[in-house]
CSV table of C-alpha atoms in Angstrom, one decimal:
chain,number,residue,atom,x,y,z
A,1,UNK,CA,83.1,-112.2,10.3
A,2,UNK,CA,79.5,-111.9,9.6
A,3,UNK,CA,77.3,-112.5,12.5
A,4,UNK,CA,74.5,-114.1,10.5
A,5,UNK,CA,76.9,-116.9,9.2
A,6,UNK,CA,78.4,-117.6,12.5
A,7,UNK,CA,75.0,-118.2,14.3
A,8,UNK,CA,73.6,-120.3,11.4
A,9,UNK,CA,75.2,-123.6,12.3
A,10,UNK,CA,74.1,-123.3,15.8
A,11,UNK,CA,70.6,-122.5,15.0
A,12,UNK,CA,70.6,-125.5,12.7
A,13,UNK,CA,71.6,-127.6,15.6
A,14,UNK,CA,68.9,-126.4,17.8
A,15,UNK,CA,66.3,-126.9,15.0
A,16,UNK,CA,67.4,-130.6,14.9
A,17,UNK,CA,67.4,-130.9,18.7
A,18,UNK,CA,63.8,-129.3,18.9
A,19,UNK,CA,62.4,-131.6,16.0
A,20,UNK,CA,63.9,-134.8,17.7
A,21,UNK,CA,62.7,-134.0,21.3
A,22,UNK,CA,59.2,-133.0,20.0
A,23,UNK,CA,58.8,-136.3,18.3
A,24,UNK,CA,60.1,-138.0,21.3
A,25,UNK,CA,57.8,-136.2,23.7
A,26,UNK,CA,54.8,-137.2,21.2
A,27,UNK,CA,55.7,-140.7,21.1
A,28,UNK,CA,56.2,-141.1,24.9
A,29,UNK,CA,52.7,-139.5,25.6
A,30,UNK,CA,49.9,-142.0,26.1
A,31,UNK,CA,46.7,-140.2,24.8
A,32,UNK,CA,44.6,-143.0,26.2
A,33,UNK,CA,45.5,-142.3,29.9
A,34,UNK,CA,46.9,-138.8,29.2
A,35,UNK,CA,50.2,-139.6,30.9
A,36,UNK,CA,53.8,-139.9,29.9
A,37,UNK,CA,55.4,-143.4,30.0
A,38,UNK,CA,58.5,-141.8,31.8
A,39,UNK,CA,57.5,-138.6,33.5
A,40,UNK,CA,60.9,-137.7,34.8
A,41,UNK,CA,62.5,-137.8,31.4
A,42,UNK,CA,59.5,-136.0,29.8
A,43,UNK,CA,60.3,-133.1,32.2
A,44,UNK,CA,63.8,-132.9,31.0
A,45,UNK,CA,62.9,-133.3,27.4
A,46,UNK,CA,60.3,-130.6,27.7
A,47,UNK,CA,62.6,-128.3,29.4
A,48,UNK,CA,65.3,-128.8,26.5
A,49,UNK,CA,62.5,-128.6,23.8
A,50,UNK,CA,61.2,-125.2,25.2
A,51,UNK,CA,64.8,-123.8,25.6
A,52,UNK,CA,65.5,-124.8,21.8
A,53,UNK,CA,62.4,-123.3,20.6
A,54,UNK,CA,63.0,-120.1,22.5
A,55,UNK,CA,66.6,-119.9,21.2
A,56,UNK,CA,65.4,-120.5,17.6
A,57,UNK,CA,62.8,-117.7,17.9
A,58,UNK,CA,65.2,-115.3,19.7
A,59,UNK,CA,67.8,-115.7,16.9
A,60,UNK,CA,65.3,-115.5,14.0
A,61,UNK,CA,64.3,-112.0,15.3
A,62,UNK,CA,68.0,-110.9,15.3
A,63,UNK,CA,68.5,-111.7,11.6
A,64,UNK,CA,68.2,-108.6,9.3
A,65,UNK,CA,65.9,-108.8,6.4
C-alpha cells in the first residue's frame, strides 16, 4: 500500500477542519473591541485550528516530489 494515497484522505479532512475553524474564528472576533464573542470556545477552536495546520504542514513535507 502506498503511504501517499493512505494519508491523502486524512490530510483532506484536516484541510476542511482548518478552513471551517479559521472562518469561524474570524467571524467570532469583534474587531471593534478586539475581543472574541465567546472566549472559551475561541480557545478550543484555536487549539484545534493550530493542530490541523501543523498536521497539514507536517504531512506536506513527507511527500516525495
